[in-house]
Short mmCIF file of C-alpha atoms (C1' of nucleotides) in Angstrom, two decimals:
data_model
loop_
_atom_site.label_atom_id
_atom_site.label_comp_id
_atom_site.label_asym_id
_atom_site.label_seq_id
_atom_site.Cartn_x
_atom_site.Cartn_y
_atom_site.Cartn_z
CA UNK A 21 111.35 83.68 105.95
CA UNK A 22 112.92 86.73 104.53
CA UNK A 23 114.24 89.90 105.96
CA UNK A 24 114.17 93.57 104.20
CA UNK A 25 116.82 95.92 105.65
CA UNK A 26 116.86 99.04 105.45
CA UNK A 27 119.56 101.91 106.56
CA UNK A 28 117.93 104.80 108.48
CA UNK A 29 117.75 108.27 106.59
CA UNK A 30 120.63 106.44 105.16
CA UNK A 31 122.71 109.53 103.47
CA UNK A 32 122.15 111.76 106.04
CA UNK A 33 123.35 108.88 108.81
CA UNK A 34 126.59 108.37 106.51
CA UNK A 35 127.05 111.92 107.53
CA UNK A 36 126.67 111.90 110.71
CA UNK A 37 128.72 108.82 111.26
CA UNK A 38 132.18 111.06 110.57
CA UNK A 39 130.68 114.52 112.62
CA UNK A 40 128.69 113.22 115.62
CA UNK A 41 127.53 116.89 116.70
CA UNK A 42 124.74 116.09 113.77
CA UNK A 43 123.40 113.95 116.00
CA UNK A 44 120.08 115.07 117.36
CA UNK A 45 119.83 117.89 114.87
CA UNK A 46 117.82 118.24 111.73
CA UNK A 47 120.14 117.04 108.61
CA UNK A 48 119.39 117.20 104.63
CA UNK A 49 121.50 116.05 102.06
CA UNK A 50 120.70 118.23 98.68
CA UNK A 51 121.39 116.46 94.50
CA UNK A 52 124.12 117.17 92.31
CA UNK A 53 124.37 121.22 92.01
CA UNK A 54 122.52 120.80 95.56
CA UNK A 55 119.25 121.25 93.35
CA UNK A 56 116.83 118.78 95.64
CA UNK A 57 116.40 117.31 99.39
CA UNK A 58 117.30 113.46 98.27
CA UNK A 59 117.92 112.60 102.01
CA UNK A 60 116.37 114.11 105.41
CA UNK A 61 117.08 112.82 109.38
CA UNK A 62 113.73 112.48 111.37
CA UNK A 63 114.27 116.05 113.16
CA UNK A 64 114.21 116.91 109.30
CA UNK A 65 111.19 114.96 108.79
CA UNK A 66 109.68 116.59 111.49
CA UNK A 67 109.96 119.94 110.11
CA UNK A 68 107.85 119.00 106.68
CA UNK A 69 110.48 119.28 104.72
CA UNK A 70 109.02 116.70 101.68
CA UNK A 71 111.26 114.78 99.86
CA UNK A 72 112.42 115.91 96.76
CA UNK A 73 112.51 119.97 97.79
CA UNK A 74 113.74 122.11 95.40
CA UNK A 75 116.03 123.66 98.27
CA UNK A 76 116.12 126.97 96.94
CA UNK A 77 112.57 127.23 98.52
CA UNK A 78 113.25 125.70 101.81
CA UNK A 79 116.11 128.37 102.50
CA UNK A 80 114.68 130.15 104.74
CA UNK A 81 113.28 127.36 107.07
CA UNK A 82 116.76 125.90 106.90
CA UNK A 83 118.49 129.11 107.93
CA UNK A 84 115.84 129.13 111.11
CA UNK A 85 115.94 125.74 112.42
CA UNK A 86 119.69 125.48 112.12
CA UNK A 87 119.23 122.56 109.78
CA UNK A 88 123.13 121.16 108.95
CA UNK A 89 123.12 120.84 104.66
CA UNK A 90 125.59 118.47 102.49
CA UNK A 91 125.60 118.58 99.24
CA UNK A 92 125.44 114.44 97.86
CA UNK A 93 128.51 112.87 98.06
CA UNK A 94 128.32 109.57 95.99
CA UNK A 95 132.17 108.30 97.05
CA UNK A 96 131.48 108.03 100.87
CA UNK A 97 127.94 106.86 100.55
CA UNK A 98 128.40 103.69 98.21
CA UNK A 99 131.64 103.02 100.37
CA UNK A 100 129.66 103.31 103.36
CA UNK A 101 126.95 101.09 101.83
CA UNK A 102 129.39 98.12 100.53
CA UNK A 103 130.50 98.16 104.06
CA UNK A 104 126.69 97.64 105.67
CA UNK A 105 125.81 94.81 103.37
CA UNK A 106 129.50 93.30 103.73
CA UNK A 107 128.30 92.34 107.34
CA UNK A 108 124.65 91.35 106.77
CA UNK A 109 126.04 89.08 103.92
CA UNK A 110 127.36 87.19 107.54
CA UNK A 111 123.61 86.24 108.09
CA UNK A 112 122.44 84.67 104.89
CA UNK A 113 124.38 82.94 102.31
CA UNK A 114 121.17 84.62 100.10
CA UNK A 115 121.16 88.16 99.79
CA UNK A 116 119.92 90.60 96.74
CA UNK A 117 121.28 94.05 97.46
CA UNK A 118 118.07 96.00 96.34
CA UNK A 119 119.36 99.27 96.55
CA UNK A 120 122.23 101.50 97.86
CA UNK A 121 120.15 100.80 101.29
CA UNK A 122 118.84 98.42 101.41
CA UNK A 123 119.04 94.24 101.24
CA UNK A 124 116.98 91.06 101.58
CA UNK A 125 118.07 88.01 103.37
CA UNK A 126 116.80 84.52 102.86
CA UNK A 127 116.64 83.47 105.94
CA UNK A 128 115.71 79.95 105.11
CA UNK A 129 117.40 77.07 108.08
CA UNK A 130 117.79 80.10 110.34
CA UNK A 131 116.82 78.29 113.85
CA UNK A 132 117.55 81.20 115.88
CA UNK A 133 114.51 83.57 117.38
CA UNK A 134 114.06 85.66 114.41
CA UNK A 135 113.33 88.48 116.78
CA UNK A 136 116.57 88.20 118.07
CA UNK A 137 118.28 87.22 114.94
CA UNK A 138 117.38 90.69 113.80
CA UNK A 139 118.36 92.47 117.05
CA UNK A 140 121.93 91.27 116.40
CA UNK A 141 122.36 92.32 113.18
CA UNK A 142 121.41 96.12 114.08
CA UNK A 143 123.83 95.86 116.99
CA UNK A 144 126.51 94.37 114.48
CA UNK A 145 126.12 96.87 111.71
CA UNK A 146 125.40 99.92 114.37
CA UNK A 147 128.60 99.14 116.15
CA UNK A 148 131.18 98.50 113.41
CA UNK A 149 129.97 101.16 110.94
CA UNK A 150 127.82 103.43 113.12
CA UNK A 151 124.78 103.29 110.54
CA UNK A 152 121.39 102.43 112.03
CA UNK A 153 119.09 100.16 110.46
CA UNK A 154 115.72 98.42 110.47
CA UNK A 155 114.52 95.01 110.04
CA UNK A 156 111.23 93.28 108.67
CA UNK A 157 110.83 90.04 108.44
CA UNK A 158 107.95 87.67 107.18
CA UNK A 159 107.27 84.98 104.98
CA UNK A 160 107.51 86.84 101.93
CA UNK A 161 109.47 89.71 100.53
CA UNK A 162 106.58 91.96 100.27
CA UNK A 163 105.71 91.37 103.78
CA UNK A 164 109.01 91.77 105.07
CA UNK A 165 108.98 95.34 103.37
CA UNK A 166 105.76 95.76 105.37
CA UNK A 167 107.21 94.22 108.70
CA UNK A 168 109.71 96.84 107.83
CA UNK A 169 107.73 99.81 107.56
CA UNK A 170 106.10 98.78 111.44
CA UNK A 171 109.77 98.44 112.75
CA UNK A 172 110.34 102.08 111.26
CA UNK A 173 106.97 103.58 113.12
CA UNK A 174 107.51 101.72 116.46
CA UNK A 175 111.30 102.23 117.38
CA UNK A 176 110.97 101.76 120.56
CA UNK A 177 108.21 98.59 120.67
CA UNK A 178 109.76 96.82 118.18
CA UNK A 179 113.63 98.04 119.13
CA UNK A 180 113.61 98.51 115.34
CA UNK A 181 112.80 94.72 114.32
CA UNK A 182 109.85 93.49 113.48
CA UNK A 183 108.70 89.53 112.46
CA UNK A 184 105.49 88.80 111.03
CA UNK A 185 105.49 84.69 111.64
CA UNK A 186 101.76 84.60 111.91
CA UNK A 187 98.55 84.57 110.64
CA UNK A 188 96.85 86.91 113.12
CA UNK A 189 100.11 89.44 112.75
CA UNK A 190 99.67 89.22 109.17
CA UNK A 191 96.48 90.50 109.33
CA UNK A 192 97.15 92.77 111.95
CA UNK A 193 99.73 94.15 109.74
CA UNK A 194 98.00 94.67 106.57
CA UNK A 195 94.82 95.95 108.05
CA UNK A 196 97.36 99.03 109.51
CA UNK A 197 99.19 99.41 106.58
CA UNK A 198 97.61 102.49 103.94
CA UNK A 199 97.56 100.78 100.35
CA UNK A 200 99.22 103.63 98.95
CA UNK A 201 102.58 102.83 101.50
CA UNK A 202 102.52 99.64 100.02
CA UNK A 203 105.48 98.45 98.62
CA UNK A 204 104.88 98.24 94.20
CA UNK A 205 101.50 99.99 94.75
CA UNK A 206 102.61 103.81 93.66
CA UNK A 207 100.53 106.62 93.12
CA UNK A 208 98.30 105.64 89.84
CA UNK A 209 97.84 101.98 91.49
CA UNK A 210 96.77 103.91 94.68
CA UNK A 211 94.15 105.87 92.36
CA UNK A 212 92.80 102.89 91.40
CA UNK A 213 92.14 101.26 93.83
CA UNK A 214 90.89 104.04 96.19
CA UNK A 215 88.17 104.39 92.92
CA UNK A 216 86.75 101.08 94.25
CA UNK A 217 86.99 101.94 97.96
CA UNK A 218 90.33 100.15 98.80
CA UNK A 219 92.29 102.18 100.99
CA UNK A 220 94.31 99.36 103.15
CA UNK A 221 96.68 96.97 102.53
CA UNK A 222 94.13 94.01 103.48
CA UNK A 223 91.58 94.78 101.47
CA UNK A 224 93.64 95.29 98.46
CA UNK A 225 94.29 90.91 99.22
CA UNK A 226 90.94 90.66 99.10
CA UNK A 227 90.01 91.84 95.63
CA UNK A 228 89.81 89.78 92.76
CA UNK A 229 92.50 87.70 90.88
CA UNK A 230 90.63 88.84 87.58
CA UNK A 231 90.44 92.82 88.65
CA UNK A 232 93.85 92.82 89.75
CA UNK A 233 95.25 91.63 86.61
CA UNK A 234 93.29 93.82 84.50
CA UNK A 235 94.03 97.07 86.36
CA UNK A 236 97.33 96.35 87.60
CA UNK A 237 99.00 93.71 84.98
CA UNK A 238 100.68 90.37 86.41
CA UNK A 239 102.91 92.51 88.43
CA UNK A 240 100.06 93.75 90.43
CA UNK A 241 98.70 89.72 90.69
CA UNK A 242 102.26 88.84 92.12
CA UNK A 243 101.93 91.42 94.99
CA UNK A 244 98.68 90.42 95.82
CA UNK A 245 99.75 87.02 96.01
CA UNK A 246 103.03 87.86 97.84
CA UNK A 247 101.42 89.37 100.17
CA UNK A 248 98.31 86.84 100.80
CA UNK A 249 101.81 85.24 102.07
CA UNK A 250 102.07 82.88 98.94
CA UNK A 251 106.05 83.84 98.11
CA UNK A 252 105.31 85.32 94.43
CA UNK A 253 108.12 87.87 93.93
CA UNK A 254 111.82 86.10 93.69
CA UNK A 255 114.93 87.13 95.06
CA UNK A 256 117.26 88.63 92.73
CA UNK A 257 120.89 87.83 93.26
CA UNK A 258 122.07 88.91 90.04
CA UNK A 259 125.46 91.10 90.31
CA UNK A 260 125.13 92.28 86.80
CA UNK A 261 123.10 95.54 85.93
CA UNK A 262 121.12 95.17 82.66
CA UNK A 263 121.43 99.21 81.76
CA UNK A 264 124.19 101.46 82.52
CA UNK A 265 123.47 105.60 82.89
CA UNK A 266 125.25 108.26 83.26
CA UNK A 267 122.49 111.40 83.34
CA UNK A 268 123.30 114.87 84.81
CA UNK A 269 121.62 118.09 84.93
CA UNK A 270 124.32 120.79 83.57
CA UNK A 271 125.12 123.80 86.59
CA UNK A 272 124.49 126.16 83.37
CA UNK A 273 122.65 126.32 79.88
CA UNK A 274 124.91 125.31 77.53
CA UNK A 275 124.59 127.26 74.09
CA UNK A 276 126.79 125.69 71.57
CA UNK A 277 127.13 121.98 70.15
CA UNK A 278 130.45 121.47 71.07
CA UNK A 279 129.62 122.00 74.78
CA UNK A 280 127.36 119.75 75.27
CA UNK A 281 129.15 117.12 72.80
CA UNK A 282 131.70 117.21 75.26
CA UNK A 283 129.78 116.60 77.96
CA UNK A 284 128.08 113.47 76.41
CA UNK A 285 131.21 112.14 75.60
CA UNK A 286 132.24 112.17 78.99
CA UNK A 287 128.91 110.69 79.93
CA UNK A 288 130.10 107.86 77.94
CA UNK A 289 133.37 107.44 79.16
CA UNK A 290 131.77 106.78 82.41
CA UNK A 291 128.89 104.35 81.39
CA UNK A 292 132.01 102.45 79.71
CA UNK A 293 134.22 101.60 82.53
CA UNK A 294 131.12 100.75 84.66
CA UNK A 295 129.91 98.26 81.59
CA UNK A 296 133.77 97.08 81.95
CA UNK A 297 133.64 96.30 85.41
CA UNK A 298 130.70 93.69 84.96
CA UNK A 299 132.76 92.36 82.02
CA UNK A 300 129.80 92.98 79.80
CA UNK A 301 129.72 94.73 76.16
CA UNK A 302 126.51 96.39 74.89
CA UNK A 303 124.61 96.62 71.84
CA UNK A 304 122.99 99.48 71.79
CA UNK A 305 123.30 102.90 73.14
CA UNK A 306 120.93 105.94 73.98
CA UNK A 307 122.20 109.66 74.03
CA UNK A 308 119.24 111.83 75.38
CA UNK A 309 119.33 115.88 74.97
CA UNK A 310 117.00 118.38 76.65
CA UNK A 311 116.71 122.30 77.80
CA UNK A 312 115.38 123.49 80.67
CA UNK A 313 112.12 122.27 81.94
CA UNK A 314 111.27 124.67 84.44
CA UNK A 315 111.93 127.86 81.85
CA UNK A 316 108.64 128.87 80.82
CA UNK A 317 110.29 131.86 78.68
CA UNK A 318 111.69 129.24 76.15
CA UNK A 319 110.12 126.06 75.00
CA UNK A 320 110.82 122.60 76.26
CA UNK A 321 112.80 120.34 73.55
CA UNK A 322 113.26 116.96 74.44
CA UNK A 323 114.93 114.46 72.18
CA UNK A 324 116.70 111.19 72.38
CA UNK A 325 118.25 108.85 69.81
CA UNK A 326 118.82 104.85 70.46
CA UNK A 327 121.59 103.46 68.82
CA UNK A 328 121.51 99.56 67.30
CA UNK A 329 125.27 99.21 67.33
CA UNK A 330 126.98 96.83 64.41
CA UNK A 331 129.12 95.06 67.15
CA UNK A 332 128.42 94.30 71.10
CA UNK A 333 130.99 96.36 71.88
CA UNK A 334 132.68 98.01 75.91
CA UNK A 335 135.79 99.89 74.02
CA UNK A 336 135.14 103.41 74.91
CA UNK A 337 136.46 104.94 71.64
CA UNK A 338 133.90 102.78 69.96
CA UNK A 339 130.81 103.74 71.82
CA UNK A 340 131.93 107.54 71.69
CA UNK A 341 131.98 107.33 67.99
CA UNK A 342 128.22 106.23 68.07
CA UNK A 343 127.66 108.71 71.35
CA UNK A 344 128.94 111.50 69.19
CA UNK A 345 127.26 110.28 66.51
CA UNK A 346 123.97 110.37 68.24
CA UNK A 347 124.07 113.66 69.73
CA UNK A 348 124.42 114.77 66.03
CA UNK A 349 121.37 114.21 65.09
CA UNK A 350 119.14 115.36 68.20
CA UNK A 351 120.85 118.34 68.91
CA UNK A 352 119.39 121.59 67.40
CA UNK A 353 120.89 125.08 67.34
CA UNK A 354 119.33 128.20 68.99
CA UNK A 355 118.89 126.22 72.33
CA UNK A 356 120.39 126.31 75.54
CA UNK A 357 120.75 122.68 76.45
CA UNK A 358 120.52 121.74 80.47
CA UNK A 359 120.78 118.11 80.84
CA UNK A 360 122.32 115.26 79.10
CA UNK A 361 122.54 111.63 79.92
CA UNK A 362 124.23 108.15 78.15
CA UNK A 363 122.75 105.33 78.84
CA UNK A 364 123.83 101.91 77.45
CA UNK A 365 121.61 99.11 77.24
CA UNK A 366 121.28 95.45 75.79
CA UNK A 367 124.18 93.79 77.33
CA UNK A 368 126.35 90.50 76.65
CA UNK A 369 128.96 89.03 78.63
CA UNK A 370 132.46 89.95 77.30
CA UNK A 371 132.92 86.25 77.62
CA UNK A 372 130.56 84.51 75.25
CA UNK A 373 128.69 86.51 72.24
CA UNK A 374 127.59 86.34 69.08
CA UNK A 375 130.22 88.04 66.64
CA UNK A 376 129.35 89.26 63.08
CA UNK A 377 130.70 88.20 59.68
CA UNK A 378 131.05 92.02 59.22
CA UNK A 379 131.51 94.03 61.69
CA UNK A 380 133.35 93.61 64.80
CA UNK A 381 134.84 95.84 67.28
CA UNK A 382 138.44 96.17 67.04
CA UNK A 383 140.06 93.13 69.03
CA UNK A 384 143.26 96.15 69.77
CA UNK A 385 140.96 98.42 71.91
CA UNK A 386 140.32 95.22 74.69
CA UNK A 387 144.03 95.95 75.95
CA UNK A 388 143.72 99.59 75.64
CA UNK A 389 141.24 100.24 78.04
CA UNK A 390 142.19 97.55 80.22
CA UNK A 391 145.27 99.67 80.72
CA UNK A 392 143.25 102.53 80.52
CA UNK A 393 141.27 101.41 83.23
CA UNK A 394 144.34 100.67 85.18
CA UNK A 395 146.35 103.68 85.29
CA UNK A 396 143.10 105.86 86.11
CA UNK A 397 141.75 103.20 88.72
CA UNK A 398 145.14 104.03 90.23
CA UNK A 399 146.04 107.62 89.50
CA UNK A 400 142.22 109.04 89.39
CA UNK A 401 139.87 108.74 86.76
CA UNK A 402 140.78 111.86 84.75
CA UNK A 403 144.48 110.91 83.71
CA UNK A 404 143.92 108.99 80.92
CA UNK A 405 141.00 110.40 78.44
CA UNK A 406 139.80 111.08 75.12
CA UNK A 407 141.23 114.61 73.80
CA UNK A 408 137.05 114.72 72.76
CA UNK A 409 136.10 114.77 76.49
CA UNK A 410 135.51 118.11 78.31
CA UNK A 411 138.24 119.40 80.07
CA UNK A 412 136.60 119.54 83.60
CA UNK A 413 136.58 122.81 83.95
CA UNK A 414 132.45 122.55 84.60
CA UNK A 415 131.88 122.69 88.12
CA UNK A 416 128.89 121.44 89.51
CA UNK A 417 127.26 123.51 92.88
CA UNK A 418 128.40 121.43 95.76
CA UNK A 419 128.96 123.93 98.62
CA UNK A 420 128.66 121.62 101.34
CA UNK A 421 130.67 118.82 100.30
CA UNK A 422 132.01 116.37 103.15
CA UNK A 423 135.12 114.94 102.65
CA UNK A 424 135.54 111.39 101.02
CA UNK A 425 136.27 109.81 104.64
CA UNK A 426 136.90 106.58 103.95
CA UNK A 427 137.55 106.64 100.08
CA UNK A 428 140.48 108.27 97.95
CA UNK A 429 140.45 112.41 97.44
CA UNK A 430 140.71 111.65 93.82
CA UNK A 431 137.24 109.97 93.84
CA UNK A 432 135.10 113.15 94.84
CA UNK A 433 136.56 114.68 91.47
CA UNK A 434 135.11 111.44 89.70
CA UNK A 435 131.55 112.33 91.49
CA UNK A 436 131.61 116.19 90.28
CA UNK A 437 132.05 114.51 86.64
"C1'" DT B 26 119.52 132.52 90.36
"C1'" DC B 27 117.67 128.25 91.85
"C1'" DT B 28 113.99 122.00 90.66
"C1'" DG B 29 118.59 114.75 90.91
"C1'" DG B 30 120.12 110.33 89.32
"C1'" DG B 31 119.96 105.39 88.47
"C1'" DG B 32 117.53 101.44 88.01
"C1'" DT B 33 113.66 97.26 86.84
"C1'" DC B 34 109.68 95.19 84.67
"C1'" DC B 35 105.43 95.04 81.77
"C1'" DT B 36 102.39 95.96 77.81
"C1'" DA B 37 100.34 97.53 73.49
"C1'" DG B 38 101.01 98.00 68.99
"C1'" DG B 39 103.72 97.86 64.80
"C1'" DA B 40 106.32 95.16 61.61
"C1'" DC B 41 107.29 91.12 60.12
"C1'" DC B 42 107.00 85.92 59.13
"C1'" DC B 43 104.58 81.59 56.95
"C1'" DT C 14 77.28 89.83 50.66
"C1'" DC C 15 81.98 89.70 50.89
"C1'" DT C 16 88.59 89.35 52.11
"C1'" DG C 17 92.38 83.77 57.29
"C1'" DG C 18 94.88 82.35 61.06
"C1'" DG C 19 98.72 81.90 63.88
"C1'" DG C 20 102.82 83.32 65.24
"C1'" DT C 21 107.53 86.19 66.81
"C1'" DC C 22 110.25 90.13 67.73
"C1'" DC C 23 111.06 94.86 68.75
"C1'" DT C 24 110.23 99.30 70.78
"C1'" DA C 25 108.32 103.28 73.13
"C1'" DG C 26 106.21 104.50 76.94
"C1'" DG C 27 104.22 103.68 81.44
"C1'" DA C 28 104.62 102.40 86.16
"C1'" DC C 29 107.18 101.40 89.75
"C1'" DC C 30 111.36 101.45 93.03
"C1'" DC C 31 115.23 103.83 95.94
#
DNA sequence: TCTGGGGTCCTAGGACCC
DNA sequence: TCTGGGGTCCTAGGACCC
């Protein structure tokens, strides 16, 4: 059996963990340069404010329903996060952290009541962080996201946990379930199959092996497997991310070359110490460039460049060559550039790889930015940098920041970057 | 005035090989 | 009337997730 859990309105809970007057009261967390709603509690919900909001439009409702704003803050929520799956790691030596909220658990020789198993987990995590959570759990991970979604609906029937452990639930389950809410079926999937007249979750098991893989490739045939309860989709316990990004959208146009050069350097920087930490290097590297989409008095230019580097490489002065490099060649004048990104990709670990008869990055740069990564990891992150980086003097629209409760004050800076 | 950021996996088609 | 067959690797773009 596996279990999916799953932090409530998780942002907005991280909030209202450090002010409890939240509680009870509508609550939104906005994007960098508090652009979109990326987080809503359910009085938020309640008030049909959709996800993704451009909050500039929902200003008004705000203002009249009292609703408490934060602007995203990054430091406290991944600190809060590593905390939650710190204890649930206590209830499975198996667990893929899927995303900053949520994790599955192998629950494989657990002879305990599942119910109950559950029930003490959301006790455990509520009381020692103060973060609610919900629990599916069924004999496959696609059904536990299911058992999950049921446990979310019914609060007070399930007390949050729900276990699909048989046949008749199964069916139960999938016959309530919309296809569409299904987890790996998004909207073009959904168009599909409501084409043919499949609109819940059991009838999309009862299609065809044949039509499935045609219309929705072997990923599609996995799910529909996974969820016939035939275990089809693995767990992932890999620690290592296979791309590294660093993307932002600017708080202004940016007119000139060097402006935005800086920024991408930065970008860099960033995706470079992350790459560090997992003790991997990369071999290639993609600098993207584009203006404002939303303008319709100029037009949208969109450009990216990948990178093949000679060398795997992690040394930041290496990869900002090629960054710099990069942005070069997309970046064309007479435009007001107003979002960047870095991302690295094609990774190697640091500790066995293929080096060239050539090239090869310069062995003198390892202990440079492993001192580097010292001095800033203990002094903040914008001590030691590249003369070529901007000079943080940006400032991204964050007017209702919460403080960094349980992290350093240094580390909010290192989120505004 | 104002619309986020960071990931994973799959496939078709091109380029290349013998 | 008519021009082979069998492969691999890479990449851009699509679809999905939170």
């Amino acid at each position: 059996m596996y279990a999916l859990i799953d932090c409530n309105n998780f942002f907005a809970s991280c909030e209202r963990v450090f002010n409890p007057s939240l509680n009870n009261k509508p609550v939104v967390v906005l994007s960098n340069n508090d652009g979109c709603v990326i987080a809503r509690s359910n009085e938020a919900k309640k008030l049909g404010i959709p996800m993704g909001a451009p909050a500039f439009q929902f200003e008004a409702l705000f203002e009249r329903h009292d609703v408490a704003i934060y602007s995203t803050n990054f430091a406290l929520y991944s600190d809060m996060s590593r905390r939650v799956m710190s204890i649930l790691s206590n209830y499975s030596p198996l667990q893929e952290i899927y995303s900053i909220d949520e994790c599955f658990l192998d629950l494989s020789g657990i002879l305990e009541d599942l119910q109950k198993y559950g029930i003490k987990m959301r006790k455990h995590v509520f009381k020692w962080i103060g973060i609610p959570i919900s629990i599916g759990i069924a004999p496959t991970k696609s059904l536990a996201k299911v058992a999950n979604r049921i446990a979310k609906k019914f609060p007070e029937k399930t007390n949050n946990v729900y276990v699909i452990d048989t046949e008749s639930k199964r069916e139960k389950a999938l016959k309530w379930i919309d296809v569409e809410d299904i987890w790996g079926v998004g909207r073009r999937n959904a168009k599909k199959l409501y084409a043919i007249n499949v609109f819940k979750g059991v009838e999309f098991t009862e299609l065809s092996e044949a039509w499935v893989l045609k219309n929705m490739t072997i990923t599609g045939l996995n799910l529909q497997r996974d969820l016939k309860g035939i275990p089809s989709i693995e767990m992932d316990m890999s620690e290592k991310k296979k791309s590294i990004a660093t993307t932002r959208t600017f708080e202004k146009e940016y007119r000139s070359f060097d402006e935005v050069k800086e920024r991408v350097v930065t970008f860099t920087m960033l995706c470079a110490e992350k790459l560090r930490m997992q003790h991997s290097l990369c071999n290639s590297l993609m600098v993207f460039i584009e203006t404002a989409r939303f303008k319709e008095s100029e037009e949208f230019y969109s450009n990216s460049m990948l990178i093949k580097l000679p060398f795997p490489t992690s040394s930041s002065l290496e990869l900002v060559k090629f960054a710099e490099e990069a942005v070069q060649k997309i970046y064309k004048n007479h435009k007001s550039y107003k979002r960047a990104g870095v991302v690295l990709v094609d990774f190697v670990s640091e500790k066995s790889y293929q080096t060239s008869l050539f090239f090869n990055s310069n062995p003198k740069h390892k202990k440079l930015m492993e001192a580097m990564d010292r001095v800033n990891h203990k002094y903040g992150s914008n001590l030691i940098r590249l003369a070529s980086q901007d000079k943080g003097t940006y400032k991204m629209k964050q007017q209702h920041l919460s403080r960094a409760y349980t992290t350093k004050i240094d580390e909010i800076l290192e989120v505004s970057l």
